[in-house]
CSV table of N, CA and C in Angstrom, one decimal:
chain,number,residue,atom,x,y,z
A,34,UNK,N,18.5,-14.9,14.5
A,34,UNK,CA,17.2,-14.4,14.9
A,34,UNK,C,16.5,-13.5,13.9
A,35,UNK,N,17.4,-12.6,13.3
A,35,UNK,CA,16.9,-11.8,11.9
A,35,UNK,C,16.5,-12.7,11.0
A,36,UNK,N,17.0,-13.5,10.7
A,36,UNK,CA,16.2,-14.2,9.3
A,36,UNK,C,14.9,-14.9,9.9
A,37,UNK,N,14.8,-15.5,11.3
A,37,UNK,CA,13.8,-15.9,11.8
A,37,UNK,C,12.7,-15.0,11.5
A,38,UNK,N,12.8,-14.2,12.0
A,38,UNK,CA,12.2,-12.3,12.3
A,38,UNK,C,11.6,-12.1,10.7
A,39,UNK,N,12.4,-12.0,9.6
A,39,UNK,CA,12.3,-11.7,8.3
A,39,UNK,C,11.3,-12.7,7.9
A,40,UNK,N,11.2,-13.8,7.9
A,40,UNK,CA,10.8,-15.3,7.6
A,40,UNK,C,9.5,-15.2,8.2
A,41,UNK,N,9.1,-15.1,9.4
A,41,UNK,CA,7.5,-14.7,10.0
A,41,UNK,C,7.2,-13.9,9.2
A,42,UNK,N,7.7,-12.6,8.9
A,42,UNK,CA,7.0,-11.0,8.4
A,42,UNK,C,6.8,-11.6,7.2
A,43,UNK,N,7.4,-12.7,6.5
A,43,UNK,CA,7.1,-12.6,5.3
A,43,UNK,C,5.9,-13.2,4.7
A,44,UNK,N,5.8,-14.5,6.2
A,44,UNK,CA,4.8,-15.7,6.1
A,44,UNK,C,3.3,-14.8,6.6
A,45,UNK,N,3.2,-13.8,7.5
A,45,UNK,CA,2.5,-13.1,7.6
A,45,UNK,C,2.0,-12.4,6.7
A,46,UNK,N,2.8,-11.8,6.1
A,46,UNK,CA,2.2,-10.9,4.3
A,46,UNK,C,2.0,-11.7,3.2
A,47,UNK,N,2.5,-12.9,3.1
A,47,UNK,CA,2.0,-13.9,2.1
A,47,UNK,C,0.4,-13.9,2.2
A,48,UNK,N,0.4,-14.4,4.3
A,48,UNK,CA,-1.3,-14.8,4.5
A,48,UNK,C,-2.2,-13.5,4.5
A,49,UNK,N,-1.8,-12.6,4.6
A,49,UNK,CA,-2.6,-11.3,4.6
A,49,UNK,C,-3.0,-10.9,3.3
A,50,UNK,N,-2.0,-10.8,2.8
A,50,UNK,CA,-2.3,-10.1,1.1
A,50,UNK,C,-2.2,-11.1,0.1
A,51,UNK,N,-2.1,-12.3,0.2
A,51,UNK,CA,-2.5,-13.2,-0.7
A,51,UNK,C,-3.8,-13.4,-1.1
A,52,UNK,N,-4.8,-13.1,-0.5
A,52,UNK,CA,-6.6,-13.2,-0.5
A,52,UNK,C,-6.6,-11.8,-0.4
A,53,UNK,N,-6.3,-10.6,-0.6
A,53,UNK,CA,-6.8,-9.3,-0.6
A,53,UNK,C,-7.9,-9.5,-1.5
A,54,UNK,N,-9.0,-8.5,-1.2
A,54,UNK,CA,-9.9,-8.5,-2.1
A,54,UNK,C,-11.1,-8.0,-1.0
A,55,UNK,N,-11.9,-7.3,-1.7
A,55,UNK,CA,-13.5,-6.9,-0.8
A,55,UNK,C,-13.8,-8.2,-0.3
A,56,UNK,N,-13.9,-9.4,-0.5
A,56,UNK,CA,-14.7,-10.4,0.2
A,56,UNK,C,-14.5,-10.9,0.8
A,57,UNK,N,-13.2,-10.9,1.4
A,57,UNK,CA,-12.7,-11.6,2.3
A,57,UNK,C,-12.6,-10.8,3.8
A,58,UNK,N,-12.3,-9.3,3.9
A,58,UNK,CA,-12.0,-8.7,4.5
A,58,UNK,C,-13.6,-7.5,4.9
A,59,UNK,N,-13.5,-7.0,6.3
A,59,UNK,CA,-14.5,-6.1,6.8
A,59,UNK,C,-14.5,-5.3,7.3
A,60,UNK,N,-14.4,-4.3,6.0
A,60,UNK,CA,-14.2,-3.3,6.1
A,60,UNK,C,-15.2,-2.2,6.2
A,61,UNK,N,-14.4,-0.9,7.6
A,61,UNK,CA,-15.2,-0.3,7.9
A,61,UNK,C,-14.7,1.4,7.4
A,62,UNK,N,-15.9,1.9,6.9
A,62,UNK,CA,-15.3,3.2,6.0
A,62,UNK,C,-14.8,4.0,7.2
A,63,UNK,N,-13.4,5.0,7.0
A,63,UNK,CA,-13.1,6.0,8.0
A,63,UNK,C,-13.5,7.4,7.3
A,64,UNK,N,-13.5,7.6,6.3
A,64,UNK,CA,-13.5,9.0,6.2
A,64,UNK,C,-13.8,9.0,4.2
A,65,UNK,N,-14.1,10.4,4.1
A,65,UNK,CA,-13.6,10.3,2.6
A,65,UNK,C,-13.7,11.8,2.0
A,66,UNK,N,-13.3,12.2,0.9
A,66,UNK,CA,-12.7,13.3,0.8
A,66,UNK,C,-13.3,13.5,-0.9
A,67,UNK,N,-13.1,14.2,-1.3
A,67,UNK,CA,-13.2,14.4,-3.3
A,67,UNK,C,-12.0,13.4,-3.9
A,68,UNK,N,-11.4,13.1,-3.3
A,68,UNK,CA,-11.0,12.0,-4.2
A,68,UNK,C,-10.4,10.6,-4.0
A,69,UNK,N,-11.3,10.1,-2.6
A,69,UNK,CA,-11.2,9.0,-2.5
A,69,UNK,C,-12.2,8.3,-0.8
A,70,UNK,N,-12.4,7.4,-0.6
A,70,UNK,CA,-12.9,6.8,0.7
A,70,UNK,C,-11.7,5.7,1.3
A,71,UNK,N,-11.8,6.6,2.8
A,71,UNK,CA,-10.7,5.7,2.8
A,71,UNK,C,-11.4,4.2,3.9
A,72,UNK,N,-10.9,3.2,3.9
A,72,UNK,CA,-11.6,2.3,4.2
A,72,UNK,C,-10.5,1.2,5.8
A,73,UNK,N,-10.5,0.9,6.5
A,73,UNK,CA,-9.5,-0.3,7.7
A,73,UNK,C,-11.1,-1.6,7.5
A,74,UNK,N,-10.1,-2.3,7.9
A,74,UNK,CA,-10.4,-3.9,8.7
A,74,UNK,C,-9.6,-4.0,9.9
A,75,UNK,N,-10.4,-3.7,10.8
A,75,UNK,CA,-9.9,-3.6,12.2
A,75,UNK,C,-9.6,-5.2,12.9
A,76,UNK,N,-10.6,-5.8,11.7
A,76,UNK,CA,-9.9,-7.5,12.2
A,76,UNK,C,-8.5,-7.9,12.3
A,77,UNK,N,-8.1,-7.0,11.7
A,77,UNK,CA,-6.0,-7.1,11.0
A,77,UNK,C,-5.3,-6.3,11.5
A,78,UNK,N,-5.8,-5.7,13.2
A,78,UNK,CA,-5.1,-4.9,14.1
A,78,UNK,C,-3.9,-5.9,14.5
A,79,UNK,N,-2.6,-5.6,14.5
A,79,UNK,CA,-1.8,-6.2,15.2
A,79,UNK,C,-0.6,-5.1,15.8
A,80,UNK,N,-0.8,-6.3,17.1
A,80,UNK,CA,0.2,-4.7,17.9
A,80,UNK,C,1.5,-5.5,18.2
A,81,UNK,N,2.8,-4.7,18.5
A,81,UNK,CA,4.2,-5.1,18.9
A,81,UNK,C,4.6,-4.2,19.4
A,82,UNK,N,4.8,-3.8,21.0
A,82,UNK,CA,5.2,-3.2,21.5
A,82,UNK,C,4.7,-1.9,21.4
A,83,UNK,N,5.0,-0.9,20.8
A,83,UNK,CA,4.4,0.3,20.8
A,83,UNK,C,4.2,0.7,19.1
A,84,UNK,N,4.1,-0.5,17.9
A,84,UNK,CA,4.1,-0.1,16.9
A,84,UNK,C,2.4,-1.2,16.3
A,85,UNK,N,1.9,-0.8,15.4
A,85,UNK,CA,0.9,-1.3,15.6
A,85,UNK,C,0.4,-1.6,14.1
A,86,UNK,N,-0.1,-2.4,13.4
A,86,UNK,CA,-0.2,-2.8,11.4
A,86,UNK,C,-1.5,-2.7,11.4
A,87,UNK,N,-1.7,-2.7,10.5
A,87,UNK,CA,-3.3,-2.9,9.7
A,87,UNK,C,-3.8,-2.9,8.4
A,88,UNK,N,-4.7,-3.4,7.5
A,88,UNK,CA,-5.0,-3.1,6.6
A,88,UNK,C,-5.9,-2.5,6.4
A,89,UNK,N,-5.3,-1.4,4.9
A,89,UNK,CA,-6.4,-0.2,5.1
A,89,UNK,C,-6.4,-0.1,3.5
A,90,UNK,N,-7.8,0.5,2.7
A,90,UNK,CA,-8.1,0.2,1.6
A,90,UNK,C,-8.5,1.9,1.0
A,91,UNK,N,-7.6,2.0,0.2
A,91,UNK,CA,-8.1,3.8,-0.6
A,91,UNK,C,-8.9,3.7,-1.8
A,92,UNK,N,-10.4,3.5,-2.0
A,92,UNK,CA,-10.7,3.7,-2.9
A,92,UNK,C,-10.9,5.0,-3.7
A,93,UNK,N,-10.6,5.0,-4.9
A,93,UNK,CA,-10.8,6.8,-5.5
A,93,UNK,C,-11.6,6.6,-6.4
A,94,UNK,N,-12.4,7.8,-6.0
A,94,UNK,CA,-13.1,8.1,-6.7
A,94,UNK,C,-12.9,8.6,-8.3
A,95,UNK,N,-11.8,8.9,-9.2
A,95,UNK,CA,-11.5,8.9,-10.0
A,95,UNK,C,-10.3,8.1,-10.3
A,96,UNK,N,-10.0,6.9,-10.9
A,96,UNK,CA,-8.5,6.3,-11.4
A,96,UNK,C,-7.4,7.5,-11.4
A,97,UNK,N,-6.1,6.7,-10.9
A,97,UNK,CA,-5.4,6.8,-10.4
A,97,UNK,C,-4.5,6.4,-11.9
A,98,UNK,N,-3.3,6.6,-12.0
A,98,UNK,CA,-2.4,5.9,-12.8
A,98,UNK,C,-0.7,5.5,-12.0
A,99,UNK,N,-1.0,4.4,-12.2
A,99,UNK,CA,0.4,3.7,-11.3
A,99,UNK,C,1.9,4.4,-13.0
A,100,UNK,N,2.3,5.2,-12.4
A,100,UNK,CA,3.8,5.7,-13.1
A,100,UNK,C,4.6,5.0,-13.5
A,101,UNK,N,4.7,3.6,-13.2
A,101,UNK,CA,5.6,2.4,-14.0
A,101,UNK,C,4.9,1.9,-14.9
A,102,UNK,N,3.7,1.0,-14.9
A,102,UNK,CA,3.3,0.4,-16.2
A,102,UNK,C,2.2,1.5,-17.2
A,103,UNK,N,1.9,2.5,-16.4
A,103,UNK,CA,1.1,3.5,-16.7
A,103,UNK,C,-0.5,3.2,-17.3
A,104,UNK,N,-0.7,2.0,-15.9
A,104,UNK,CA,-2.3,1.3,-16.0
A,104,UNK,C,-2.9,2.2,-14.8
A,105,UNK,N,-4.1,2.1,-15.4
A,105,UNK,CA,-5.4,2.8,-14.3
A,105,UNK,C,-5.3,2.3,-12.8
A,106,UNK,N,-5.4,2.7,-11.8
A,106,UNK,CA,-5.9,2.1,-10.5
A,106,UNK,C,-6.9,2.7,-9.7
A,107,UNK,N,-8.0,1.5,-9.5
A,107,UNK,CA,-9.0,2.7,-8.8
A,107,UNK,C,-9.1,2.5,-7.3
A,108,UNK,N,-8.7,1.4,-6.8
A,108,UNK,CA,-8.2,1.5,-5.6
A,108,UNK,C,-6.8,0.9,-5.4
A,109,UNK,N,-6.3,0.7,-3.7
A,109,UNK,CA,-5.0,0.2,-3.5
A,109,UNK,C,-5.4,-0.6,-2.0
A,110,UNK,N,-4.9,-1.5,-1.7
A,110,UNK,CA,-5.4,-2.0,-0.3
A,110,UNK,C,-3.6,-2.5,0.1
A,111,UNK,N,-3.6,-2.3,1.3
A,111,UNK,CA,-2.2,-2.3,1.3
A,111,UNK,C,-2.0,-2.6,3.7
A,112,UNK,N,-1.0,-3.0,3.5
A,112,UNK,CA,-0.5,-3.3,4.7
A,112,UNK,C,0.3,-2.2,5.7
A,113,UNK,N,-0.3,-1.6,6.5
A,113,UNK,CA,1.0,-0.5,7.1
A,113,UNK,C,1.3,-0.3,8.5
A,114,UNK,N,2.5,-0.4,8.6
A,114,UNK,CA,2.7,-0.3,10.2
A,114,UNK,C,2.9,1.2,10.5
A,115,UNK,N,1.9,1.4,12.4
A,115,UNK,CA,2.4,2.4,12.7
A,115,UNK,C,3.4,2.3,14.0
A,116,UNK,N,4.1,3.4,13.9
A,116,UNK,CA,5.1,3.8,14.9
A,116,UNK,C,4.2,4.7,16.1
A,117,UNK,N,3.3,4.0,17.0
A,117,UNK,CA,2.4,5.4,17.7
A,117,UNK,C,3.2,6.8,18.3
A,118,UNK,N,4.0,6.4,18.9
A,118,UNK,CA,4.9,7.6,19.7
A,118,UNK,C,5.3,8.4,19.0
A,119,UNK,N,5.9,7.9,17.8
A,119,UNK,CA,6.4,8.6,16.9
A,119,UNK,C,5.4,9.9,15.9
A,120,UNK,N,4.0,9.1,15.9
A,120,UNK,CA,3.5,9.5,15.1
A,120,UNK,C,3.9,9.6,13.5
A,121,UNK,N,4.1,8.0,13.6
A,121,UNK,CA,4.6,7.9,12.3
A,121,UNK,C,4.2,6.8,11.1
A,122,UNK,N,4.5,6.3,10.4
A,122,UNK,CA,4.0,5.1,9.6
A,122,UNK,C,4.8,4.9,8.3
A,123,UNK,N,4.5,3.6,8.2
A,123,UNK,CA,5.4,3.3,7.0
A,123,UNK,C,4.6,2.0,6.4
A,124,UNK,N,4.9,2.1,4.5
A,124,UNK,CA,4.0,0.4,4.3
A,124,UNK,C,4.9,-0.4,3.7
A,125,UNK,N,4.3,-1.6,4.4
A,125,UNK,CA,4.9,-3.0,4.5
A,125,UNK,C,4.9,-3.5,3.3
A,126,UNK,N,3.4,-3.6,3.0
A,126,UNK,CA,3.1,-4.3,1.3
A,126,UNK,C,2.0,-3.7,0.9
A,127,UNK,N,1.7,-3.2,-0.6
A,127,UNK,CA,0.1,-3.2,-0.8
A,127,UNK,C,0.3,-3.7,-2.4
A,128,UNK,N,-1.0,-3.9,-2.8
A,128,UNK,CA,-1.4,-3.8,-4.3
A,128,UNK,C,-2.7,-2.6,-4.6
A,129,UNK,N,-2.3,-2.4,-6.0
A,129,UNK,CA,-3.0,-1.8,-7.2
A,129,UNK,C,-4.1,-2.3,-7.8
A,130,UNK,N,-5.3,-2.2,-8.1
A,130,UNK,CA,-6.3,-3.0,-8.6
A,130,UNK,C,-6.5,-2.1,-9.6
A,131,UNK,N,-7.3,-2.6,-10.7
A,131,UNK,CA,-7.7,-1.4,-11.5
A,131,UNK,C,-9.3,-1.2,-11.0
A,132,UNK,N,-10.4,-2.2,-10.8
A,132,UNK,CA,-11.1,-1.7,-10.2
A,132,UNK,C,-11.7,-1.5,-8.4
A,133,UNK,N,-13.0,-0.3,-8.7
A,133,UNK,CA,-12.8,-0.1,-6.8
A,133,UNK,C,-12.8,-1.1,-6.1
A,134,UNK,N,-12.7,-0.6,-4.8
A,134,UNK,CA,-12.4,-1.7,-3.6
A,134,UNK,C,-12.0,-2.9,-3.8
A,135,UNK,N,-11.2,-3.4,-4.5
A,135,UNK,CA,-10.1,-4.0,-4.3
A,135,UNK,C,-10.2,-4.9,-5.3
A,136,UNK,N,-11.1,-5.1,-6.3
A,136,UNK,CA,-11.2,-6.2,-7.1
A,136,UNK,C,-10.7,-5.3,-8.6
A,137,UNK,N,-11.1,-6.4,-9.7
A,137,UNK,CA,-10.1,-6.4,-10.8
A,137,UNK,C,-9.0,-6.7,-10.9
A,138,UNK,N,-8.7,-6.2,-12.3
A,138,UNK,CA,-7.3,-6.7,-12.2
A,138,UNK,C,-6.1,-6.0,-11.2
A,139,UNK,N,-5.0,-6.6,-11.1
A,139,UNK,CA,-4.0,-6.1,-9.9
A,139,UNK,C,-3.0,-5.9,-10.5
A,140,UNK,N,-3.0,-4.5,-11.1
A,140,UNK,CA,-2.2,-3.8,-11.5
A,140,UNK,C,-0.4,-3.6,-10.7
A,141,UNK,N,-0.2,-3.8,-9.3
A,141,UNK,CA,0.8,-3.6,-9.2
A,141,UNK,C,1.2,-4.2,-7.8
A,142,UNK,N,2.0,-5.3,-7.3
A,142,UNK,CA,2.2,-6.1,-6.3
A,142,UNK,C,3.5,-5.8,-5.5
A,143,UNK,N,3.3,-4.8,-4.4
A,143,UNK,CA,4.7,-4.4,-3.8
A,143,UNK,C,4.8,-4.5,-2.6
A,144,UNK,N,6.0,-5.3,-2.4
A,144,UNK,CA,6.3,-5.5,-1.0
A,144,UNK,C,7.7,-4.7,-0.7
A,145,UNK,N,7.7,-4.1,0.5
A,145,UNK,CA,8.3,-2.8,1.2
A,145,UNK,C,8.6,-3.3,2.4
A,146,UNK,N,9.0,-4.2,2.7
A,146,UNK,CA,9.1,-4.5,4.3
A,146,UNK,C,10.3,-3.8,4.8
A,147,UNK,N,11.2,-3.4,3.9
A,147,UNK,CA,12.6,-2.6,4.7
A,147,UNK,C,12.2,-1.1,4.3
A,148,UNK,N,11.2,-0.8,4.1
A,148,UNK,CA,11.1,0.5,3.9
A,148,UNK,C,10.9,2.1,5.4
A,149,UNK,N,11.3,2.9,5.1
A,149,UNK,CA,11.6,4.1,6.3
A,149,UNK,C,10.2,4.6,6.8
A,150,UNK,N,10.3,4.6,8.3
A,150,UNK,CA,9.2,5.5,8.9
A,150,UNK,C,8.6,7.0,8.3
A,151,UNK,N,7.8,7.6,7.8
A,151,UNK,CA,7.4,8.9,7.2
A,151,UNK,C,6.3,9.4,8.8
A,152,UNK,N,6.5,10.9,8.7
A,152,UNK,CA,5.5,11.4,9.7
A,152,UNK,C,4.2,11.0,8.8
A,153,UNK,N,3.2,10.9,9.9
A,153,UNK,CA,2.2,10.8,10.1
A,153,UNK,C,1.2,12.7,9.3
A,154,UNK,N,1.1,12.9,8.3
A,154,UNK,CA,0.3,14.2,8.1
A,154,UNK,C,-0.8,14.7,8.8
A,155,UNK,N,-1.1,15.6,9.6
A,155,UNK,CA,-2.4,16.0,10.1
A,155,UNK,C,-3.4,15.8,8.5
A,156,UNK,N,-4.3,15.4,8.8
A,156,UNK,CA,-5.9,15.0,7.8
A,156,UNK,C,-5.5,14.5,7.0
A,157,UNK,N,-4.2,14.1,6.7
A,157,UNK,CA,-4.1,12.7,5.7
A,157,UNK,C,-5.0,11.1,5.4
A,158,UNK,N,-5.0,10.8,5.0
A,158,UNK,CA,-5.5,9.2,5.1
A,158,UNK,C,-4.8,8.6,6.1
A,159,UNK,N,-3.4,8.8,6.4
A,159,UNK,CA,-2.4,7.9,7.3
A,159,UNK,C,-3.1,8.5,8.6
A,160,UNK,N,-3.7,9.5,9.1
A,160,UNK,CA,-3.9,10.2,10.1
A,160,UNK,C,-4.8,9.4,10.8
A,161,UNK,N,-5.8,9.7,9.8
A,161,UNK,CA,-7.1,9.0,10.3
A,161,UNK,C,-7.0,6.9,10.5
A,162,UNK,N,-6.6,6.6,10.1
A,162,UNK,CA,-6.0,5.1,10.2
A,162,UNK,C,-5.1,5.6,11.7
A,163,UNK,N,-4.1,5.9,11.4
A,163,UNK,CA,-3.2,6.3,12.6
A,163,UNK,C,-4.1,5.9,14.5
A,164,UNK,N,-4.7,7.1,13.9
A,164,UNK,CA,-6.1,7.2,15.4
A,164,UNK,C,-6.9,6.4,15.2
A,165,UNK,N,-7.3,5.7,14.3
A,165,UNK,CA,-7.6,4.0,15.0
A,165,UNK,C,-6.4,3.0,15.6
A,166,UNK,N,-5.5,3.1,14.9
A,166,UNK,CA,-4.9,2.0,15.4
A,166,UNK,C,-3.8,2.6,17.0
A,167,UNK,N,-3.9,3.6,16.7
A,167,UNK,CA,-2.9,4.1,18.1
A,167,UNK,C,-3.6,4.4,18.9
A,168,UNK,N,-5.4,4.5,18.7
A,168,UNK,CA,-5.8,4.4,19.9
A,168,UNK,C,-6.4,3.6,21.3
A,169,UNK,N,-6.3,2.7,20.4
A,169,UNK,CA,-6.9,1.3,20.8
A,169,UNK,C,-6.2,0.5,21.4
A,170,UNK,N,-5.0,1.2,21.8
A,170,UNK,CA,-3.4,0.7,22.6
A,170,UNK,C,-4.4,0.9,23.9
């Protein structure tokens, strides 16, 4: 049943983040701060029990540098589940673009599906995502 389980999650992030990109997706701004807007597509709510995914897009307003290839990124659009109760979250998969909202080149392709729950920050970007998607339970 685990590899079953593994094998959807994967077939699901293939179809999700294989077409990332501004044009495909509709996105609605949440918030934004000095150094970035943060952006959901509330079309890509999905819930399981009391944990809940979505895609959410950070554009910054000044490039970013990804610490491995040490290329520019000016946004990241990325897959993340939350844990509501917990008040928690963790990401599934995202990429690196070099330019905003989601296009140019794709500086960095990472998939995280075994990755650990993190608290949820008051006024973080995770926050504000968070209270969309945990509220709508």
């Amino acid at each position: 049943m685990k590899k079953l389980t593994s094998f959807l999650i994967s077939a699901a992030l293939a179809t999700l983040l294989t077409p990332i990109s501004s044009a495909y997706a509709e996105w609605k701004e949440l918030g934004s701060n000095a150094l970035m807007v943060v952006y959901v597509d509330l079309d890509t709510i999905t819930t399981s029990s009391e944990k809940a995914q979505i895609l959410s897009m950070l554009d910054f307003r000044k490039p970013g540098m990804n610490p491995n290839n040490k290329q520019a990124v000016s946004s990241i659009i990325g897959l993340n589940e939350y844990y509501c109760p917990e008040i928690s979250y963790r990401p599934i998969a995202f990429k690196e673009f070099a330019g905003n909202k989601g296009t140019g080149k794709v500086v960095s392709d990472n998939n995280t599906p075994d990755s650990k729950f993190e608290p949820v920050v008051n006024e973080s970007w995770t926050a504000g995502v968070f209270n969309v998607v945990c509220q709508k339970r």
